[in-house]
Amino acid sequence: MGDLISSVAWVKRGLSARHPSKQPLNDADVERIKEIAHIELEDARTELERANAAAQSMSQINGSGDDSDDDEDDSAWVDEDDEAMDEDAQGSSRLETNGDISKYGLDTYDEEGDGPASTFGPFTNIKGLQFYHNNDDDPYVTLKEDDDELEREENEILPTDNMLVTAIVEQNVPQLHFFVYDESTEHLGPHHDLLLSSMPLCLEWLDYPTGDGSSSSQFGNYIAIGTMDPEIEIFSVDLLESATAAHVPEPAGTGKKKRKKAKHRAASEKYHVDAVLTLSWNRTVRQMLASGSADRTVKLWDLSRDRKEGALRSFEKLHKDKVQAVQWNPAEPTVLLSGSYDRTVRVFDTRAPDADVGAIVGADVEAIRWDPWNNHSFYVSLENGMVVNFDARTLPSDLTQPSPARFTIAAHDGAACALDVNPHIRGCLATAGTDKMVKIWNVQGDEVGEKRQVSLVAGRDLGLGEVFSTVWSPDDPLTLAAAGSKAKLQIWDVGTSFGARKVFGARFAEAGRAIKERKGGGVISVADDEEDDYDSDEGEE
């Protein structure tokens, strides 16, 4: 598996702890780290055995028929190095004949002498030197270094900073990478990272404290991860070097113990039995988390309950293939939208799932989003590169009946993997796909009776390879983050595009805001700490 970033999540300004704390390792943390190391060691040992077997088979094939070439007469070859050594020897003898160098004493220059000159030198009094292991113990060092204070300053997150979280696989090691973004200086820098035990597939930020008793506050700062293994892990964003998930809504005994592929398990009402592909947190009923899985089910989790109790509800009859995407309706907290590889989308009330409505979309579903500006409208991006918009009120309960879309966008040449609707600007849509492009669209005429117009505002290859995730900033109206198959994170300030300023400038003015002018190209990459230190040193000089 190559390096890639599968998902990106923003953390709104002011929600992260200014000084993240460290969590000391306990026995469970140590056991988890040992398990991960054991898995990686087994993989390395397997690869080595395969390589040795391949080398032995190749040597057996090529072992005969080539030995005769090694029996040639070595006397036919002349060593050029021997000739060069002979020439050097002749030259040194000529030097001794032409000039006497014995007076310089080169043969005895490294021998210790008994004269007075031997008592002087730069290290004559080295026995009298005192060595201190720590500068704090050295009385001659007056400027003491406080390592804890330096680390505290380096890890500080200001109220004006955003945090970003990426789900990354780097050199076959699954991890979470955390970044800090300062919009005023356009600086994006790494903050810390966490090691995971399985490949992360999706991310979802939430503020509900988990039910493990780790927090007494009513609000927190957490990131939920759906993994290739059938589990959901939730980590605190405000903890550094956290080795265990704060909450895993899965009963005991269903987690992995070995790297070997498990046999197919029958679907369960209490937990997922295949990869968790999508997560959605309910911002109104804050303890509710929805998930979709490759086991074809949609499940609801109550984070206030003990994790061993399993899922609160499970929906097995909605889809006939992998559930790729789910999302809660932002205005109706009991309504859930789901999309699947069975080429259907479903809208249903979780209190009465049998009364669902839906549509056939003609291709595998990649991503779905409710329109925050229209409670009944939602977007669906497909594997064939199309983006389709539906009105949930017009969808039939019987999928054999026609379900016409409101409008369709031919967005990408390949799969349209990512989709997001701007929460700050009405009619502003971002899409991305396997054609390596990130595109911004303007959708006008959304009101009833208006003529609908859809136009491309800007498009850019951000150098991310195939783009798997693109998300609008929760704070800056025209800033989005994107990542993909090259395992790189980029931030694009769309406001630097003349087309974006022209199209969306009037809507900003109506809201009493203005688009900030930027000097650069609008693409912000992750800064290198070493380069930053070098630049700061030059500035001080």
Coordinates of C-alpha atoms in Angstrom, one line a residue:
M1 CA 0.0 0.0 0.0
G2 CA 1.3 3.4 -0.9
D3 CA 1.3 6.5 1.2
L4 CA -2.0 8.4 1.2
I5 CA -4.3 10.6 3.2
S6 CA -7.9 9.3 3.3
S7 CA -9.6 12.1 5.2
V8 CA -9.2 15.6 6.6
A9 CA -11.0 17.3 9.5
W10 CA -11.0 20.9 10.8
V11 CA -11.2 22.0 14.4
K12 CA -12.8 25.4 14.8
R13 CA -10.8 28.2 16.4
G14 CA -11.0 28.6 20.1
L15 CA -12.0 25.0 20.8
S16 CA -8.6 23.5 21.3
A17 CA -6.8 23.7 24.6
R18 CA -4.2 26.4 24.6
H19 CA -1.6 24.1 26.2
P20 CA -2.3 20.4 25.3
S21 CA -1.4 18.0 28.1
K22 CA 0.4 14.7 28.0
Q23 CA -1.2 11.4 29.0
P24 CA 1.2 9.1 30.9
L25 CA 1.4 5.5 29.5
N26 CA -0.5 2.9 31.5
D27 CA -0.4 -0.9 31.2
A28 CA -3.1 -0.9 28.5
D29 CA -1.1 1.6 26.4
V30 CA 2.1 -0.5 26.7
E31 CA 0.2 -3.6 25.6
R32 CA -1.3 -1.8 22.6
I33 CA 2.0 -0.5 21.5
K34 CA 3.5 -4.0 21.8
E35 CA 0.7 -5.3 19.7
I36 CA 1.3 -2.8 16.9
A37 CA 5.0 -3.4 17.0
H38 CA 4.4 -7.2 16.8
I39 CA 2.1 -6.8 13.8
E40 CA 4.7 -4.7 12.0
L41 CA 7.4 -7.2 12.9
E42 CA 5.4 -10.1 11.5
D43 CA 4.9 -8.2 8.3
A44 CA 8.6 -7.5 7.9
R45 CA 9.5 -11.1 8.7
T46 CA 7.0 -12.4 6.1
E47 CA 8.4 -10.0 3.4
L48 CA 11.9 -11.2 4.3
E49 CA 11.0 -14.8 3.9
R50 CA 9.4 -14.1 0.6
A51 CA 12.4 -12.2 -0.7
N52 CA 14.8 -15.1 0.4
A53 CA 12.6 -17.7 -1.3
A54 CA 12.6 -15.6 -4.5
A55 CA 16.4 -15.2 -4.4
Q56 CA 16.9 -18.9 -3.8
S57 CA 14.7 -19.8 -6.7
M58 CA 16.5 -17.4 -9.0
S59 CA 19.9 -18.7 -8.0
Q60 CA 18.7 -22.3 -8.7
I61 CA 17.6 -21.3 -12.2
N62 CA 20.7 -19.3 -13.0
G63 CA 23.2 -21.5 -11.0
S64 CA 24.3 -23.7 -13.9
G65 CA 26.0 -22.8 -17.1
D66 CA 27.9 -19.7 -15.9
D67 CA 30.7 -21.3 -13.8
S68 CA 33.0 -21.7 -16.8
D69 CA 33.3 -17.9 -17.2
D70 CA 35.1 -17.7 -13.8
D71 CA 37.9 -20.1 -14.8
E72 CA 39.6 -17.7 -17.1
D73 CA 43.4 -17.1 -16.8
D74 CA 44.0 -14.4 -14.3
S75 CA 47.4 -13.8 -15.8
A76 CA 45.8 -12.1 -18.8
W77 CA 44.7 -9.2 -16.6
V78 CA 47.0 -6.4 -15.5
D79 CA 46.4 -4.6 -12.2
E80 CA 46.7 -0.8 -12.9
D81 CA 46.9 -0.2 -9.1
D82 CA 50.2 -2.2 -8.9
E83 CA 51.8 -0.1 -11.6
A84 CA 50.7 3.1 -9.7
M85 CA 52.3 1.8 -6.5
D86 CA 55.5 1.0 -8.3
E87 CA 55.6 4.6 -9.6
D88 CA 55.0 6.0 -6.1
A89 CA 57.9 3.9 -4.7
Q90 CA 60.3 5.2 -7.4
G91 CA 59.2 8.8 -6.7
S92 CA 59.9 8.5 -2.9
S93 CA 63.3 7.1 -3.5
R94 CA 64.2 10.0 -5.8
L95 CA 63.0 12.4 -3.1
E96 CA 65.3 10.8 -0.5
T97 CA 68.2 11.0 -3.0
N98 CA 67.7 14.6 -4.0
G99 CA 67.1 16.0 -0.5
D100 CA 67.7 14.8 3.1
I101 CA 64.4 15.1 5.1
S102 CA 65.7 13.2 8.1
K103 CA 66.5 16.4 9.8
Y104 CA 62.7 17.1 10.2
G105 CA 62.3 14.1 12.5
L106 CA 59.1 12.9 10.8
D107 CA 59.7 9.4 12.0
T108 CA 59.5 10.3 15.7
Y109 CA 57.1 13.3 15.7
D110 CA 54.4 11.5 17.5
E111 CA 56.6 10.1 20.3
E112 CA 56.3 11.7 23.8
G113 CA 59.4 13.6 24.8
D114 CA 61.0 14.2 28.2
G115 CA 62.0 17.8 27.6
P116 CA 60.2 20.8 29.0
A117 CA 58.3 21.4 25.7
S118 CA 56.2 18.3 26.5
T119 CA 54.6 20.0 29.5
F120 CA 52.8 22.6 27.5
G121 CA 49.8 22.4 25.2
P122 CA 46.1 23.2 24.9
F123 CA 45.0 20.2 27.0
T124 CA 47.9 20.2 29.5
N125 CA 45.5 20.8 32.5
I126 CA 42.6 18.6 31.3
K127 CA 42.7 16.7 34.6
G128 CA 41.6 19.8 36.4
L129 CA 38.5 20.3 34.3
Q130 CA 35.0 19.6 35.8
F131 CA 32.3 18.0 33.7
Y132 CA 28.6 18.6 34.4
H133 CA 25.9 16.3 33.0
N134 CA 23.3 19.1 33.2
N135 CA 23.7 22.8 32.6
D136 CA 21.6 23.4 35.8
D137 CA 24.4 21.9 37.8
D138 CA 27.1 24.1 36.2
P139 CA 27.7 27.3 38.2
Y140 CA 29.3 29.0 35.3
V141 CA 26.2 28.7 33.1
T142 CA 24.0 31.6 34.2
L143 CA 21.3 31.3 31.5
K144 CA 19.5 28.1 32.5
E145 CA 17.4 26.2 29.9
D146 CA 13.9 25.2 30.9
D147 CA 13.1 22.3 28.6
D148 CA 9.5 22.0 29.8
E149 CA 8.8 25.6 29.2
L150 CA 10.3 25.5 25.7
E151 CA 8.1 22.5 24.9
R152 CA 5.1 24.2 26.3
E153 CA 5.7 27.2 24.1
E154 CA 6.2 25.0 21.0
N155 CA 2.9 23.2 21.6
E156 CA 0.9 26.3 22.4
I157 CA -2.3 26.7 20.3
L158 CA -3.6 30.3 20.2
P159 CA -7.3 31.1 20.1
T160 CA -6.7 32.4 16.5
D161 CA -5.4 29.1 15.3
N162 CA -7.2 26.3 13.6
M163 CA -6.2 22.7 14.0
L164 CA -6.4 20.2 11.2
V165 CA -6.4 16.4 11.6
T166 CA -5.4 14.0 8.7
A167 CA -5.9 10.3 8.6
I168 CA -2.7 9.1 6.9
V169 CA -0.9 5.9 6.0
E170 CA 2.8 6.6 5.8
Q171 CA 5.3 3.8 5.0
N172 CA 2.5 1.3 5.8
V173 CA 2.1 2.8 9.3
P174 CA -1.4 4.2 10.0
Q175 CA -1.4 7.5 11.9
L176 CA -3.2 10.6 12.8
H177 CA -1.3 13.8 12.0
F178 CA -2.3 17.1 13.7
F179 CA -1.5 20.5 12.2
V180 CA -1.9 24.1 13.3
Y181 CA -3.0 26.8 10.8
D182 CA -2.7 30.5 11.5
E183 CA -4.8 32.3 8.9
S184 CA -3.3 35.8 9.6
T185 CA 0.2 34.6 8.7
E186 CA -0.8 31.9 6.3
H187 CA 1.3 29.4 8.2
L188 CA 0.5 25.7 8.3
G189 CA 2.8 23.7 10.6
P190 CA 2.9 20.2 12.1
H191 CA 1.9 19.9 15.8
H192 CA 1.9 16.2 16.9
D193 CA 0.9 12.8 15.7
L194 CA -0.6 9.6 17.0
L195 CA 0.0 6.0 16.1
L196 CA -3.0 3.9 15.1
S197 CA -3.4 0.1 15.0
S198 CA -5.4 0.0 11.7
M199 CA -5.8 2.0 8.5
P200 CA -8.0 5.0 9.1
L201 CA -10.7 5.5 6.5
C202 CA -12.8 8.5 7.8
L203 CA -12.7 11.2 10.4
E204 CA -15.4 13.1 12.3
W205 CA -14.9 15.9 14.8
L206 CA -17.2 16.0 17.9
D207 CA -17.3 17.8 21.2
Y208 CA -19.3 15.3 23.2
P209 CA -17.2 13.8 26.1
T210 CA -17.0 10.1 25.8
G211 CA -18.5 7.7 28.3
D212 CA -15.2 6.5 29.8
G213 CA -15.1 9.0 32.6
S214 CA -12.0 10.8 31.2
S215 CA -13.6 14.2 31.3
S216 CA -16.0 15.8 33.7
S217 CA -16.8 18.7 31.3
Q218 CA -19.9 18.9 29.2
F219 CA -17.9 19.7 26.1
G220 CA -14.6 18.3 24.8
N221 CA -12.4 18.3 21.7
Y222 CA -12.4 14.8 20.1
I223 CA -11.7 13.2 16.8
A224 CA -13.5 9.9 15.8
I225 CA -11.9 7.5 13.3
G226 CA -13.5 4.8 11.3
T227 CA -10.9 2.1 10.6
M228 CA -10.3 -0.8 8.3
D229 CA -11.0 -3.1 11.2
P230 CA -14.6 -3.1 12.4
E231 CA -14.2 -0.5 15.1
I232 CA -14.5 3.2 15.8
E233 CA -11.8 4.9 17.9
I234 CA -12.2 8.3 19.5
F235 CA -9.1 10.3 20.6
S236 CA -8.9 13.6 22.5
V237 CA -7.3 16.3 20.3
D238 CA -6.0 18.0 23.4
L239 CA -3.9 15.1 24.5
L240 CA -0.3 14.7 23.3
E241 CA 1.2 11.2 22.9
S242 CA -2.1 9.5 23.7
A243 CA -1.7 5.8 23.1
T244 CA -5.3 4.6 23.6
A245 CA -8.6 5.6 22.2
A246 CA -10.8 7.6 24.6
H247 CA -13.9 5.6 23.5
V248 CA -14.4 2.6 21.2
P249 CA -18.1 1.9 20.8
E250 CA -17.6 -1.9 20.3
P251 CA -18.3 -4.8 22.7
A252 CA -15.4 -6.7 24.1
G253 CA -14.1 -9.5 22.0
T254 CA -14.8 -8.1 18.5
G255 CA -11.6 -6.2 18.1
K256 CA -8.6 -7.6 16.3
K257 CA -6.0 -9.7 17.9
K258 CA -4.1 -10.8 14.8
R259 CA -3.2 -9.3 11.5
K260 CA -4.6 -12.3 9.6
K261 CA -7.8 -11.7 7.7
A262 CA -10.7 -12.9 9.7
K263 CA -13.4 -15.1 8.2
H264 CA -16.6 -13.5 7.1
R265 CA -18.8 -12.9 10.0
A266 CA -22.6 -12.6 10.0
A267 CA -24.0 -9.1 10.4
S268 CA -24.6 -8.1 14.0
E269 CA -27.0 -5.6 15.6
K270 CA -24.5 -4.6 18.2
Y271 CA -21.3 -3.9 16.2
H272 CA -19.8 -3.7 12.7
V273 CA -18.2 -6.8 11.2
D274 CA -16.4 -5.0 8.4
A275 CA -14.5 -1.8 7.7
V276 CA -16.2 1.4 9.0
L277 CA -16.3 3.7 5.9
T278 CA -18.1 6.8 7.2
L279 CA -19.1 8.7 10.3
S280 CA -21.5 11.5 11.1
W281 CA -21.9 13.3 14.5
N282 CA -25.3 14.8 15.4
R283 CA -24.7 18.4 16.4
T284 CA -28.1 18.7 18.0
V285 CA -28.4 15.4 19.8
R286 CA -24.7 15.5 20.7
Q287 CA -24.3 12.0 22.1
M288 CA -25.5 10.4 18.9
L289 CA -22.9 9.2 16.3
A290 CA -23.9 7.4 13.0
S291 CA -21.7 5.1 11.1
G292 CA -21.8 3.2 7.8
S293 CA -19.8 0.1 7.0
A294 CA -18.7 -2.3 4.3
D295 CA -20.9 -4.8 6.1
R296 CA -23.9 -3.0 4.4
T297 CA -25.3 -1.7 7.7
V298 CA -25.9 1.8 9.2
K299 CA -25.6 2.0 13.0
L300 CA -26.3 4.5 15.7
W301 CA -24.1 4.9 18.7
D302 CA -25.0 6.6 22.0
L303 CA -21.7 7.9 23.4
S304 CA -23.2 8.4 26.8
R305 CA -23.6 4.6 27.2
D306 CA -20.9 2.1 28.1
R307 CA -19.1 0.9 25.0
K308 CA -19.7 -2.7 25.9
E309 CA -23.4 -2.2 25.3
G310 CA -22.8 -1.9 21.6
A311 CA -24.9 0.0 19.0
L312 CA -28.1 1.7 20.0
R313 CA -29.8 0.9 16.7
S314 CA -28.8 -1.0 13.5
F315 CA -30.4 -0.7 10.1
E316 CA -29.6 -3.7 7.9
K317 CA -32.3 -3.4 5.1
L318 CA -31.5 0.0 3.7
H319 CA -28.7 -1.1 1.3
K320 CA -27.5 -4.2 -0.5
D321 CA -23.8 -3.2 -0.7
K322 CA -21.2 -1.2 1.2
V323 CA -22.5 2.0 2.9
Q324 CA -20.0 4.6 1.7
A325 CA -21.5 7.8 3.3
V326 CA -23.9 8.9 6.0
Q327 CA -24.9 12.4 7.2
W328 CA -27.4 13.8 9.7
N329 CA -29.7 16.5 8.5
P330 CA -28.5 19.8 10.2
A331 CA -32.1 21.1 10.7
E332 CA -34.0 17.8 11.5
P333 CA -31.8 15.9 14.0
T334 CA -33.6 12.6 13.6
V335 CA -33.3 12.4 9.8
L336 CA -30.3 10.6 8.3
L337 CA -29.0 10.5 4.7
S338 CA -27.1 7.5 3.4
G339 CA -25.4 6.5 0.2
S340 CA -24.1 3.1 -1.0
Y341 CA -22.2 1.1 -3.6
D342 CA -25.6 -0.4 -4.5
R343 CA -26.1 2.9 -6.4
T344 CA -28.8 4.2 -4.2
V345 CA -29.3 7.0 -1.7
R346 CA -31.8 6.8 1.2
V347 CA -33.4 9.4 3.4
F348 CA -35.1 8.2 6.5
D349 CA -36.2 9.1 10.0
T350 CA -34.2 7.0 12.5
R351 CA -37.4 6.7 14.6
A352 CA -39.3 5.1 11.7
P353 CA -36.8 3.7 9.2
D354 CA -39.4 1.7 7.3
A355 CA -40.8 5.0 6.0
D356 CA -37.7 5.8 4.0
V357 CA -37.5 7.4 0.6
G358 CA -34.7 7.2 -1.9
A359 CA -33.3 7.4 -5.4
I360 CA -31.3 5.3 -7.9
V361 CA -28.2 7.4 -8.9
G362 CA -26.7 5.2 -11.7
A363 CA -23.2 4.8 -10.2
D364 CA -21.5 4.0 -6.9
V365 CA -21.9 6.7 -4.3
E366 CA -18.6 8.5 -3.3
A367 CA -19.8 11.3 -1.0
I368 CA -23.0 13.0 0.1
R369 CA -23.8 16.4 1.7
W370 CA -26.9 18.1 2.9
D371 CA -27.2 21.7 1.7
P372 CA -27.0 23.9 4.8
W373 CA -28.9 26.6 2.9
N374 CA -31.8 24.3 2.0
N375 CA -33.0 21.8 4.6
H376 CA -34.5 19.5 2.0
S377 CA -31.8 19.5 -0.6
F378 CA -28.7 17.3 -0.8
Y379 CA -25.8 16.6 -3.1
V380 CA -24.4 13.2 -4.2
S381 CA -21.0 12.7 -5.9
L382 CA -20.6 9.6 -7.9
E383 CA -17.9 7.2 -9.2
N384 CA -18.6 8.3 -12.8
G385 CA -17.6 12.0 -12.0
M386 CA -21.1 13.3 -11.8
V387 CA -22.6 15.4 -9.0
V388 CA -26.4 15.2 -8.5
N389 CA -28.7 17.3 -6.5
F390 CA -32.0 16.0 -5.1
D391 CA -35.0 17.4 -3.1
A392 CA -35.9 14.9 -0.4
R393 CA -39.5 15.9 -0.5
T394 CA -39.9 14.6 -4.1
L395 CA -38.3 11.2 -3.7
P396 CA -40.4 8.1 -3.8
S397 CA -40.5 5.3 -1.2
D398 CA -40.5 2.8 -4.0
L399 CA -37.1 2.8 -5.9
T400 CA -38.7 1.3 -9.0
Q401 CA -40.5 4.7 -9.5
P402 CA -38.6 7.5 -11.2
S403 CA -36.8 9.9 -9.0
P404 CA -35.6 12.8 -11.2
A405 CA -32.7 15.0 -9.9
R406 CA -33.1 18.8 -9.6
F407 CA -29.8 19.2 -11.6
T408 CA -26.6 17.4 -12.5
I409 CA -23.0 18.6 -12.8
A410 CA -20.4 16.8 -15.0
A411 CA -17.8 17.6 -12.4
H412 CA -14.8 15.4 -13.0
D413 CA -13.3 13.0 -15.6
G414 CA -12.8 10.3 -13.0
A415 CA -14.5 9.5 -9.7
A416 CA -15.8 12.5 -7.8
C417 CA -14.4 11.3 -4.4
A418 CA -14.9 14.5 -2.3
L419 CA -17.7 17.0 -1.9
D420 CA -18.5 19.8 0.5
V421 CA -21.0 22.7 0.6
N422 CA -19.7 26.0 1.8
P423 CA -21.4 26.9 5.2
H424 CA -20.6 30.6 4.8
I425 CA -21.6 31.4 1.2
R426 CA -24.8 30.3 -0.4
G427 CA -24.5 28.3 -3.6
C428 CA -20.7 27.7 -3.2
L429 CA -19.7 24.1 -3.8
A430 CA -16.4 22.3 -3.7
T431 CA -15.6 19.0 -5.5
A432 CA -12.5 16.9 -6.0
G433 CA -11.7 13.6 -7.6
T434 CA -9.3 11.1 -9.1
D435 CA -8.5 13.5 -12.0
K436 CA -6.4 15.4 -9.4
M437 CA -8.5 18.5 -9.7
V438 CA -10.2 20.6 -6.9
K439 CA -13.1 22.6 -8.4
I440 CA -15.3 25.4 -7.0
W441 CA -18.8 25.8 -8.4
N442 CA -21.4 28.5 -8.2
V443 CA -25.0 27.4 -8.0
Q444 CA -27.7 30.1 -8.5
G445 CA -31.5 30.0 -8.7
D446 CA -32.0 27.7 -5.7
E447 CA -35.3 29.3 -4.8
V448 CA -38.6 28.0 -6.1
G449 CA -39.4 29.5 -9.5
E450 CA -35.9 30.8 -10.2
K451 CA -33.9 29.7 -13.2
R452 CA -31.1 27.5 -12.0
Q453 CA -27.6 28.2 -13.3
V454 CA -24.4 26.2 -12.4
S455 CA -21.0 27.5 -13.4
L456 CA -17.4 26.6 -12.7
V457 CA -15.7 29.4 -10.8
A458 CA -12.2 28.0 -10.3
G459 CA -10.3 24.7 -10.7
R460 CA -6.8 23.8 -9.6
D461 CA -4.4 20.9 -9.4
L462 CA -2.9 21.3 -6.0
G463 CA -0.2 18.6 -6.5
L464 CA -2.0 16.1 -4.2
G465 CA -2.4 13.3 -6.7
E466 CA -5.8 11.8 -6.6
V467 CA -7.8 13.9 -4.2
F468 CA -9.8 11.9 -1.6
S469 CA -10.9 14.7 0.8
T470 CA -11.7 18.4 0.6
V471 CA -13.4 20.3 3.4
W472 CA -14.3 24.0 3.8
S473 CA -12.9 25.9 6.8
P474 CA -15.4 26.4 9.7
D475 CA -14.0 30.0 10.1
D476 CA -12.8 31.4 6.8
P477 CA -15.4 31.6 4.1
L478 CA -13.1 30.9 1.1
T479 CA -10.5 28.6 2.6
L480 CA -10.5 24.8 2.1
A481 CA -8.2 21.9 3.0
A482 CA -7.5 19.0 0.6
A483 CA -5.4 15.9 0.6
G484 CA -5.1 12.7 -1.4
S485 CA -2.9 9.9 -2.8
K486 CA 0.4 11.7 -2.3
A487 CA -0.1 11.9 1.5
K488 CA 0.2 15.7 1.4
L489 CA -2.1 18.3 3.0
Q490 CA -2.7 21.6 1.2
I491 CA -4.8 24.6 2.1
W492 CA -6.2 26.6 -0.8
D493 CA -7.4 30.2 -0.2
V494 CA -9.9 30.4 -3.0
G495 CA -10.2 34.1 -2.5
T496 CA -6.9 34.6 -4.4
S497 CA -8.8 33.6 -7.6
F498 CA -10.1 36.5 -9.5
G499 CA -13.1 34.5 -10.6
A500 CA -14.0 33.7 -7.0
R501 CA -13.7 37.3 -6.0
K502 CA -15.9 38.4 -8.9
V503 CA -18.6 35.8 -8.3
F504 CA -18.8 35.8 -4.5
G505 CA -17.7 39.3 -3.7
A506 CA -21.3 40.7 -3.9
R507 CA -22.5 38.0 -1.5
F508 CA -19.8 38.9 0.9
A509 CA -20.8 42.6 0.7
E510 CA -24.4 41.7 1.4
A511 CA -23.3 40.0 4.6
G512 CA -21.2 43.0 5.6
R513 CA -17.9 41.2 4.9
A514 CA -15.1 41.7 2.4
I515 CA -12.7 39.2 0.8
K516 CA -9.2 39.7 2.0
E517 CA -6.5 40.4 -0.5
R518 CA -3.7 37.9 -0.7
K519 CA -0.3 38.3 -2.1
G520 CA 0.7 34.7 -2.8
G521 CA -0.8 32.1 -5.0
G522 CA -3.2 31.1 -2.4
V523 CA -1.9 27.5 -1.8
I524 CA -0.4 26.9 1.7
S525 CA 1.7 23.8 2.2
V526 CA 3.0 22.3 5.5
A527 CA 6.0 24.3 6.7
D528 CA 9.3 22.5 7.4
D529 CA 10.4 23.1 11.0
E530 CA 14.0 23.0 10.1
E531 CA 13.6 25.6 7.4
D532 CA 11.7 27.8 9.8
D533 CA 14.4 27.6 12.4
Y534 CA 17.0 28.4 9.7
D535 CA 15.0 31.4 8.5
S536 CA 14.6 32.8 12.0
D537 CA 18.3 32.5 12.7
E538 CA 19.1 34.4 9.6
G539 CA 16.6 37.1 10.6
E540 CA 18.3 37.5 14.0
E541 CA 21.6 38.0 12.4

